[in-house]
CSV table of C-alpha atoms and ligand atoms in Angstrom, one decimal:
chain,number,residue,atom,x,y,z
A,1,MET,CA,0.0,-0.2,-0.1
A,2,THR,CA,1.9,3.4,-0.9
A,3,GLN,CA,1.7,6.1,1.0
A,4,ASP,CA,-0.4,8.0,-1.5
A,5,ARG,CA,-2.7,5.8,-1.2
A,6,LEU,CA,-3.2,6.0,2.4
A,7,HIS,CA,-2.9,9.3,2.2
A,8,HIS,CA,-6.2,9.7,-0.3
A,9,ILE,CA,-7.9,7.1,1.8
A,10,ALA,CA,-7.2,9.2,4.9
A,11,SER,CA,-8.3,12.4,3.6
A,12,GLN,CA,-11.7,10.8,2.9
A,13,PHE,CA,-12.0,11.0,6.7
A,14,ARG,CA,-13.5,13.7,9.1
A,15,LEU,CA,-9.7,14.3,10.6
A,16,GLU,CA,-9.1,17.1,12.9
A,17,GLY,CA,-5.4,19.2,11.6
A,18,GLU,CA,-2.9,18.1,9.0
A,19,ILE,CA,-2.0,14.5,8.4
A,20,ASP,CA,1.9,14.3,9.8
A,21,SER,CA,2.5,10.3,8.6
A,22,ILE,CA,0.8,7.0,8.6
A,23,GLU,CA,2.5,4.3,9.2
A,24,ALA,CA,1.5,0.4,9.8
A,25,LEU,CA,0.9,-1.0,13.1
A,26,GLY,CA,0.0,-4.0,14.8
A,27,GLU,CA,0.0,-7.7,14.1
A,28,GLY,CA,-3.8,-8.7,13.7
A,29,PHE,CA,-4.5,-11.9,11.6
A,30,ILE,CA,-7.5,-10.5,9.8
A,31,ASN,CA,-7.2,-6.5,9.3
A,32,ASP,CA,-4.5,-4.2,8.1
A,33,THR,CA,-4.1,-1.2,11.0
A,34,TYR,CA,-2.5,1.8,10.5
A,35,ILE,CA,-1.7,4.9,12.9
A,36,ILE,CA,-2.8,8.2,11.2
A,37,LYS,CA,-0.5,10.9,13.3
A,38,SER,CA,-1.4,14.5,13.6
A,39,VAL,CA,0.6,17.6,13.3
A,40,ALA,CA,0.3,20.2,16.5
A,41,SER,CA,-2.3,19.0,19.2
A,42,ALA,CA,-4.8,17.2,16.7
A,43,PRO,CA,-5.7,13.7,18.3
A,44,ASP,CA,-4.0,11.1,16.4
A,45,TYR,CA,-6.2,8.2,14.1
A,46,ILE,CA,-6.3,4.6,13.9
A,47,LEU,CA,-7.2,3.7,10.5
A,48,GLN,CA,-8.5,-0.1,9.4
A,49,ARG,CA,-8.6,-1.5,6.2
A,50,LYS,CA,-11.2,-4.3,7.2
A,51,ASN,CA,-10.8,-7.4,6.1
A,52,HIS,CA,-13.7,-8.0,3.6
A,53,HIS,CA,-13.9,-11.7,3.3
A,54,VAL,CA,-13.8,-12.2,7.2
A,55,PHE,CA,-16.5,-9.6,7.5
A,56,PRO,CA,-18.8,-9.6,4.4
A,57,ASP,CA,-20.8,-6.9,6.5
A,58,VAL,CA,-18.8,-4.3,7.3
A,59,PRO,CA,-21.4,-1.6,7.0
A,60,GLY,CA,-23.4,-4.0,9.5
A,61,MET,CA,-19.9,-4.4,11.5
A,62,MET,CA,-19.4,-0.6,11.6
A,63,ALA,CA,-23.1,0.0,12.9
A,64,ASN,CA,-22.8,-2.7,15.7
A,65,ILE,CA,-19.7,-0.4,16.9
A,66,LYS,CA,-21.4,2.6,16.8
A,67,ALA,CA,-24.6,1.3,18.2
A,68,ILE,CA,-22.0,0.2,21.1
A,69,THR,CA,-20.1,2.6,21.8
A,70,GLU,CA,-22.4,5.3,22.0
A,71,HIS,CA,-24.1,3.2,24.5
A,72,ILE,CA,-21.0,2.9,26.2
A,73,LYS,CA,-20.5,6.4,26.1
A,74,ARG,CA,-23.6,7.2,27.9
A,75,LYS,CA,-22.4,5.6,31.2
A,76,VAL,CA,-18.5,6.0,31.8
A,77,ALA,CA,-16.9,9.3,33.3
A,78,ASP,CA,-14.7,9.7,29.9
A,79,PRO,CA,-16.2,8.9,27.1
A,80,MET,CA,-13.3,9.9,24.7
A,81,ARG,CA,-10.9,7.2,26.8
A,82,GLU,CA,-13.5,4.4,27.9
A,83,THR,CA,-14.7,3.5,24.8
A,84,LEU,CA,-13.5,3.5,21.2
A,85,THR,CA,-14.4,6.8,19.3
A,86,ILE,CA,-15.7,6.1,15.5
A,87,VAL,CA,-14.6,9.0,12.6
A,88,PRO,CA,-17.0,9.5,10.3
A,89,THR,CA,-16.1,10.2,6.5
A,90,LEU,CA,-16.6,13.7,5.1
A,91,ASP,CA,-20.0,12.1,3.8
A,92,ASP,CA,-20.7,10.9,7.5
A,93,LYS,CA,-20.7,7.3,6.6
A,94,LEU,CA,-19.2,5.2,9.5
A,95,TYR,CA,-16.5,3.3,6.9
A,96,TYR,CA,-15.0,4.6,3.2
A,97,SER,CA,-15.2,2.0,0.2
A,98,ASP,CA,-12.6,2.2,-2.4
A,99,GLY,CA,-14.5,-0.5,-4.7
A,100,ASP,CA,-12.2,-2.9,-3.4
A,101,SER,CA,-11.8,-2.7,0.4
A,102,PHE,CA,-13.5,-1.4,3.5
A,103,TRP,CA,-11.8,1.5,5.4
A,104,ALA,CA,-12.5,2.7,8.9
A,105,VAL,CA,-11.1,5.7,11.5
A,106,CYS,CA,-11.4,5.7,15.2
A,107,VAL,CA,-9.7,8.1,17.3
A,108,TYR,CA,-6.2,6.6,19.0
A,109,ILE,CA,-6.3,7.1,22.7
A,110,PRO,CA,-3.4,8.3,23.7
A,111,HIS,CA,-1.3,7.3,27.3
A,112,THR,CA,-2.2,3.8,27.2
A,113,VAL,CA,-0.6,0.7,27.0
A,114,THR,CA,-1.4,-2.7,26.1
A,115,TYR,CA,0.1,-6.2,26.2
A,116,SER,CA,0.5,-8.3,23.6
A,117,ARG,CA,0.6,-11.3,26.5
A,118,ALA,CA,-0.2,-11.9,30.1
A,119,ASP,CA,2.6,-12.3,32.0
A,120,SER,CA,1.2,-12.4,35.8
A,121,PRO,CA,-1.9,-12.8,37.7
A,122,ALA,CA,-1.9,-9.8,38.6
A,123,LEU,CA,-2.3,-8.7,34.8
A,124,ALA,CA,-4.6,-11.8,33.8
A,125,TYR,CA,-7.1,-10.2,37.1
A,126,GLN,CA,-7.0,-7.0,35.3
A,127,GLY,CA,-7.6,-8.8,31.8
A,128,GLY,CA,-11.2,-10.4,33.7
A,129,VAL,CA,-11.7,-6.9,35.4
A,130,GLY,CA,-12.1,-5.5,31.9
A,131,ILE,CA,-13.9,-8.0,30.3
A,132,GLY,CA,-16.4,-8.5,32.7
A,133,ARG,CA,-17.0,-4.6,33.0
A,134,PHE,CA,-17.7,-4.5,29.0
A,135,HIS,CA,-20.2,-7.0,29.5
A,136,ALA,CA,-21.6,-5.0,32.4
A,137,LEU,CA,-21.4,-1.5,30.7
A,138,VAL,CA,-23.1,-3.7,27.8
A,139,ALA,CA,-25.8,-5.8,30.1
A,140,ASP,CA,-28.8,-3.4,28.6
A,141,PHE,CA,-28.1,-3.3,25.7
A,142,THR,CA,-31.2,-4.2,23.9
A,143,GLU,CA,-31.7,-3.4,20.1
A,144,PRO,CA,-30.5,-6.7,17.7
A,145,LEU,CA,-26.9,-6.7,16.7
A,146,ASN,CA,-26.0,-7.7,13.4
A,147,GLU,CA,-24.7,-11.2,12.7
A,148,THR,CA,-21.5,-9.8,11.1
A,149,ILE,CA,-19.2,-13.5,11.0
A,150,LYS,CA,-22.0,-16.1,10.4
A,151,GLY,CA,-22.0,-19.1,13.3
A,152,PHE,CA,-18.6,-17.5,15.0
A,153,HIS,CA,-18.9,-19.3,17.9
A,154,ASN,CA,-21.7,-21.6,16.6
A,155,MET,CA,-20.3,-25.5,17.0
A,156,ARG,CA,-23.1,-26.6,15.0
A,157,TRP,CA,-22.0,-24.1,12.2
A,158,ARG,CA,-18.6,-25.2,12.6
A,159,PHE,CA,-19.1,-28.8,12.5
A,160,GLU,CA,-21.0,-28.4,9.0
A,161,GLN,CA,-17.9,-26.1,7.9
A,162,TRP,CA,-15.5,-28.5,8.7
A,163,ASP,CA,-17.5,-31.5,6.9
A,164,ALA,CA,-17.8,-29.9,4.2
A,165,THR,CA,-14.5,-28.9,3.9
A,166,ILE,CA,-13.3,-32.7,4.8
A,167,ALA,CA,-15.7,-33.7,2.0
A,168,ALA,CA,-13.6,-31.1,-0.2
A,169,ASP,CA,-10.1,-31.4,0.3
A,170,PRO,CA,-9.7,-28.6,-2.1
A,171,VAL,CA,-5.8,-28.8,-2.0
A,172,GLY,CA,-5.6,-32.3,-1.0
A,173,ARG,CA,-4.1,-32.6,2.6
A,174,VAL,CA,-6.8,-34.5,4.6
A,175,LYS,CA,-5.2,-38.0,3.7
A,176,ALA,CA,-1.9,-37.0,5.9
A,177,LEU,CA,-4.2,-35.7,8.9
A,178,GLY,CA,-6.1,-38.7,10.1
A,179,LYS,CA,-4.5,-38.1,13.8
A,180,GLU,CA,-5.7,-34.2,13.9
A,181,ILE,CA,-9.1,-35.3,12.5
A,182,GLY,CA,-9.5,-37.7,14.9
A,183,TRP,CA,-8.6,-35.1,17.8
A,184,ILE,CA,-12.0,-33.0,16.4
A,185,GLU,CA,-13.9,-36.2,16.1
A,186,GLU,CA,-13.5,-37.4,19.4
A,187,ARG,CA,-14.8,-34.7,20.8
A,188,ARG,CA,-17.9,-33.6,18.6
A,189,ASP,CA,-20.7,-34.6,20.6
A,190,ALA,CA,-19.3,-32.9,23.6
A,191,MET,CA,-18.7,-29.6,22.1
A,192,LEU,CA,-22.3,-30.1,20.3
A,193,SER,CA,-24.0,-30.8,23.4
A,194,LEU,CA,-22.4,-27.2,24.8
A,195,TRP,CA,-23.8,-25.3,22.0
A,196,ALA,CA,-27.3,-27.4,22.3
A,197,LYS,CA,-28.1,-25.4,25.5
A,198,VAL,CA,-27.5,-22.2,24.0
A,199,GLU,CA,-30.2,-23.1,21.4
A,200,SER,CA,-32.7,-24.3,24.0
A,201,GLY,CA,-32.1,-21.4,25.7
A,202,GLU,CA,-30.8,-22.7,28.8
A,203,ILE,CA,-27.6,-20.6,28.3
A,204,PRO,CA,-28.8,-17.1,27.4
A,205,THR,CA,-27.4,-15.3,24.8
A,206,ARG,CA,-25.9,-11.7,25.4
A,207,VAL,CA,-24.4,-9.0,23.9
A,208,THR,CA,-20.2,-10.3,23.3
A,209,HIS,CA,-16.8,-8.8,22.4
A,210,ASN,CA,-15.8,-12.2,20.9
A,211,ASP,CA,-11.8,-11.5,20.6
A,212,THR,CA,-10.9,-11.4,24.2
A,213,LYS,CA,-7.5,-11.4,23.9
A,214,ILE,CA,-5.3,-9.5,26.3
A,215,SER,CA,-3.5,-7.2,23.6
A,216,ASN,CA,-7.6,-5.9,23.0
A,217,ILE,CA,-7.6,-4.2,26.3
A,218,LEU,CA,-6.0,-0.8,27.1
A,219,PHE,CA,-4.4,0.2,30.4
A,220,ASP,CA,-4.5,3.8,31.4
A,221,ASP,CA,-0.3,3.9,31.7
A,222,SER,CA,-0.5,6.3,34.5
A,223,THR,CA,-2.8,4.2,36.8
A,224,GLY,CA,-2.3,1.2,35.5
A,225,LYS,CA,-6.0,-0.1,35.5
A,226,VAL,CA,-8.0,-1.1,32.7
A,227,LEU,CA,-9.7,1.8,30.7
A,228,SER,CA,-11.2,0.0,28.0
A,229,VAL,CA,-12.0,-3.2,25.4
A,230,ILE,CA,-10.7,-2.4,21.9
A,231,ASP,CA,-11.1,-4.2,18.6
A,232,LEU,CA,-15.0,-4.3,18.5
A,233,ASP,CA,-15.6,-5.8,15.4
A,234,THR,CA,-17.1,-9.2,16.1
A,235,VAL,CA,-19.1,-7.6,18.8
A,236,MET,CA,-22.4,-9.7,18.5
A,237,SER,CA,-24.9,-11.5,20.2
A,238,SER,CA,-23.6,-14.6,21.9
A,239,THR,CA,-23.0,-16.4,25.1
A,240,LEU,CA,-20.8,-14.6,27.4
A,241,LEU,CA,-19.2,-18.2,27.9
A,242,ASN,CA,-17.6,-17.8,24.9
A,243,ASP,CA,-15.9,-14.5,26.2
A,244,PHE,CA,-14.9,-16.6,29.3
A,245,GLY,CA,-13.7,-19.2,27.7
A,246,ASP,CA,-11.5,-16.9,24.7
A,247,ALA,CA,-9.8,-15.1,27.4
A,248,ILE,CA,-8.7,-18.4,29.2
A,249,ARG,CA,-6.8,-19.6,25.8
A,250,SER,CA,-5.2,-17.0,25.4
A,251,TYR,CA,-3.9,-15.9,28.8
A,252,THR,CA,-3.2,-18.8,30.7
A,253,ASN,CA,-1.2,-20.5,27.5
A,254,THR,CA,2.3,-20.6,29.2
A,255,GLY,CA,3.6,-21.2,25.3
A,256,ALA,CA,2.9,-19.2,22.7
A,257,GLU,CA,-0.4,-19.9,20.1
A,258,ASP,CA,1.7,-21.1,17.1
A,259,ASP,CA,4.7,-22.8,19.1
A,260,ARG,CA,6.3,-25.6,17.5
A,261,CYS,CA,7.8,-26.6,20.5
A,262,LEU,CA,5.2,-28.4,22.4
A,263,GLU,CA,6.7,-28.5,26.0
A,264,ARG,CA,6.6,-25.2,26.3
A,265,VAL,CA,2.6,-24.9,25.8
A,266,GLU,CA,0.7,-25.8,29.2
A,267,MET,CA,-2.7,-24.2,31.0
A,268,ASP,CA,-1.5,-22.4,34.0
A,269,ILE,CA,-4.1,-22.7,36.5
A,270,ALA,CA,-3.0,-19.5,38.8
A,271,MET,CA,-3.5,-17.6,35.5
A,272,PHE,CA,-7.0,-19.1,35.3
A,273,ARG,CA,-7.5,-18.5,38.9
A,274,ALA,CA,-6.3,-15.0,38.8
A,275,TYR,CA,-8.7,-14.0,35.2
A,276,ALA,CA,-11.8,-16.1,36.7
A,277,GLU,CA,-11.5,-13.7,40.1
A,278,GLY,CA,-11.3,-10.4,38.3
A,279,TYR,CA,-13.9,-11.4,36.0
A,280,LEU,CA,-16.3,-12.9,38.7
A,281,SER,CA,-15.5,-9.3,40.7
A,282,GLU,CA,-17.6,-7.6,38.0
A,283,GLN,CA,-19.8,-10.2,36.7
A,284,ARG,CA,-20.5,-12.8,40.0
A,285,HIS,CA,-23.9,-11.3,40.5
A,286,THR,CA,-25.1,-10.8,36.6
A,287,LEU,CA,-24.5,-14.8,35.7
A,288,THR,CA,-27.3,-17.1,35.9
A,289,PRO,CA,-26.5,-20.9,37.4
A,290,SER,CA,-26.3,-22.1,34.1
A,291,GLU,CA,-23.5,-19.8,32.8
A,292,LYS,CA,-21.6,-20.5,36.4
A,293,GLU,CA,-22.2,-24.4,35.6
A,294,TRP,CA,-20.6,-24.0,32.3
A,295,LEU,CA,-17.7,-21.5,32.6
A,296,ALA,CA,-14.9,-24.0,33.1
A,297,PHE,CA,-15.5,-25.8,30.2
A,298,SER,CA,-16.0,-22.6,28.0
A,299,ALA,CA,-12.1,-22.7,28.2
A,300,LEU,CA,-12.4,-26.2,26.8
A,301,TYR,CA,-15.0,-25.5,24.4
A,302,ILE,CA,-12.9,-22.2,22.9
A,303,THR,CA,-9.7,-24.2,22.6
A,304,PHE,CA,-11.2,-26.6,21.0
A,305,GLU,CA,-13.1,-24.6,18.5
A,306,GLN,CA,-9.9,-23.1,18.0
A,307,VAL,CA,-8.0,-26.2,17.0
A,308,LEU,CA,-10.6,-26.9,14.8
A,309,ARG,CA,-10.8,-23.7,12.6
A,310,PHE,CA,-7.0,-23.8,12.4
A,311,LEU,CA,-6.9,-27.5,11.4
A,312,MET,CA,-9.7,-26.2,9.0
A,313,ASP,CA,-8.2,-23.3,7.3
A,314,TYR,CA,-4.9,-25.8,6.4
A,315,ILE,CA,-7.3,-28.3,4.7
A,316,ASP,CA,-9.0,-25.3,3.1
A,317,GLY,CA,-5.8,-24.3,2.0
A,318,ASP,CA,-4.8,-21.4,4.5
A,319,ARG,CA,-7.8,-18.6,2.9
A,320,TYR,CA,-9.0,-17.4,6.0
A,321,TYR,CA,-5.8,-16.8,9.0
A,322,LYS,CA,-2.6,-14.7,7.8
A,323,ILE,CA,-0.1,-17.4,7.5
A,324,ALA,CA,4.0,-16.5,7.7
A,325,TYR,CA,5.3,-19.8,6.7
A,326,PRO,CA,3.1,-23.2,4.6
A,327,ASP,CA,2.2,-25.0,7.6
A,328,HIS,CA,1.9,-22.5,9.9
A,329,ASN,CA,-2.0,-23.1,10.4
A,330,LEU,CA,-0.8,-26.9,11.3
A,331,VAL,CA,2.0,-26.0,14.0
A,332,ARG,CA,-1.2,-24.0,15.1
A,333,THR,CA,-3.4,-26.4,15.4
A,334,HIS,CA,-1.2,-28.7,17.1
A,335,ALA,CA,0.3,-26.3,19.7
A,336,GLN,CA,-3.4,-25.4,20.6
A,337,TYR,CA,-4.5,-29.5,20.8
A,338,LYS,CA,-1.9,-29.2,23.5
A,339,LEU,CA,-3.7,-26.9,25.4
A,340,LEU,CA,-6.7,-28.4,24.8
A,341,GLN,CA,-5.4,-31.3,26.5
A,342,SER,CA,-3.6,-29.4,29.2
A,343,MET,CA,-7.0,-27.9,30.2
A,344,GLU,CA,-8.7,-31.1,29.7
A,345,ARG,CA,-6.1,-32.8,32.5
A,346,GLN,CA,-7.0,-29.9,34.8
A,347,TYR,CA,-11.0,-29.4,34.0
A,348,GLU,CA,-11.7,-30.6,37.6
A,349,ASP,CA,-9.4,-27.9,39.8
A,350,MET,CA,-10.9,-25.4,36.9
A,351,ARG,CA,-14.4,-26.3,38.1
A,352,LYS,CA,-13.6,-26.0,41.7
A,353,ILE,CA,-12.0,-22.6,41.6
A,354,ILE,CA,-15.1,-21.5,39.8
A,355,ALA,CA,-17.7,-23.1,42.5
A,356,SER,CA,-15.6,-21.3,44.7
A,357,LEU,CA,-15.5,-17.9,43.1
A,358,VAL,CA,-19.3,-17.8,42.2
B,1,GN1,C1,-8.3,-13.7,14.6
B,1,GN1,O1,-6.9,-11.0,14.0
B,1,GN1,P1,-7.1,-11.5,15.5
B,1,GN1,O2,-6.3,-11.6,16.3
B,1,GN1,O3,-7.7,-10.1,16.0
B,1,GN1,C2,-9.7,-14.4,14.9
B,1,GN1,C3,-9.9,-14.8,16.4
B,1,GN1,C4,-9.1,-15.9,16.5
B,1,GN1,C5,-7.5,-15.4,16.8
B,1,GN1,C6,-6.6,-16.5,16.6
B,1,GN1,C7,-12.8,-12.5,13.5
B,1,GN1,O4,-8.3,-12.5,15.6
B,1,GN1,O5,-11.3,-15.6,16.4
B,1,GN1,O6,-9.4,-16.0,17.9
B,1,GN1,O7,-7.3,-15.3,15.1
B,1,GN1,N1,-10.7,-13.2,14.9
B,1,GN1,C8,-11.8,-13.6,13.3
B,1,GN1,O8,-5.4,-16.1,17.0
B,1,GN1,O9,-11.6,-14.7,13.0
B,2,MG,MG1,-9.8,-8.9,16.6
């Protein structure tokens, strides 16, 4: 992407002040992100090219983000810092389409820090507080949200995609993957039975974030406290369990999501306890008995789903996730499966911890 092109795109938005520079930022798997630095005292901005392949309905996604951030702004002490602020285009749209891609801008929130990994229980506790508070802030949001990614954590839909991908086997990888496919099939019924409780209404549907890793939480750099939750692209209606489980998947892993060294990958139960304590300090009184009952299992559910999604993308010829080398999705599959096994071994302890906290 040339500087000229980026400047042209940025100039479509209602920015204060003049642009000093536009530089690439971050390492998301899905979108391309840039920071727009402004001259003098005007705010800086985040410019993102939204991945149209992953988010087929960018206008619907931006409408969700607008509605949720407006809702939060009405409730917090510092509306410019405690949630994102979407910047419209000159013709008052929430996104700019250059015919090829969709672009969106929000105000950069200064004096904040983010962490690429949770490296202490104290930080995990704060992360739990962050998502707990986010859930509490949106608990009374009642308008319907657009389903911007079909069936995102819906296991029934994931298995439909899975079955179709295995049957199509578009790049001929299925034959060599008997062991890995077995990991998925052995757990099919157990995983579908949790989703069945969502379908029956036994587990309620609420506003959820759907990408609760620590790097999506901003901390105030002077107080060290949680400020806001960012990356609202996947905000949708689902079960809170998914947000809890996805956070546990990322926070408690002692290795990397794509670690080639499987000995490094385990679930750290101290991190589990700390995150759960932080989350439940905000949410203890909101959760229903069925949500409390399935909170520990949600970590296994989401980690399983991630094994399935990485493996499915590998079988599909690496069309969804950005990869850095040819078998990256298979390496991710193995590393996440190791994490899943570690959770399965510690499941009873996880349940006891939740029972002691609720
Ligand atoms: C994707 O790009 P990023 O890190 O925000 C993915 C998540 C996965 C994650 C795996 C929209 O998120 O669901 O858990 O990669 N987001 C989407 O690291 O598919
Ligand atoms: Mg994301």
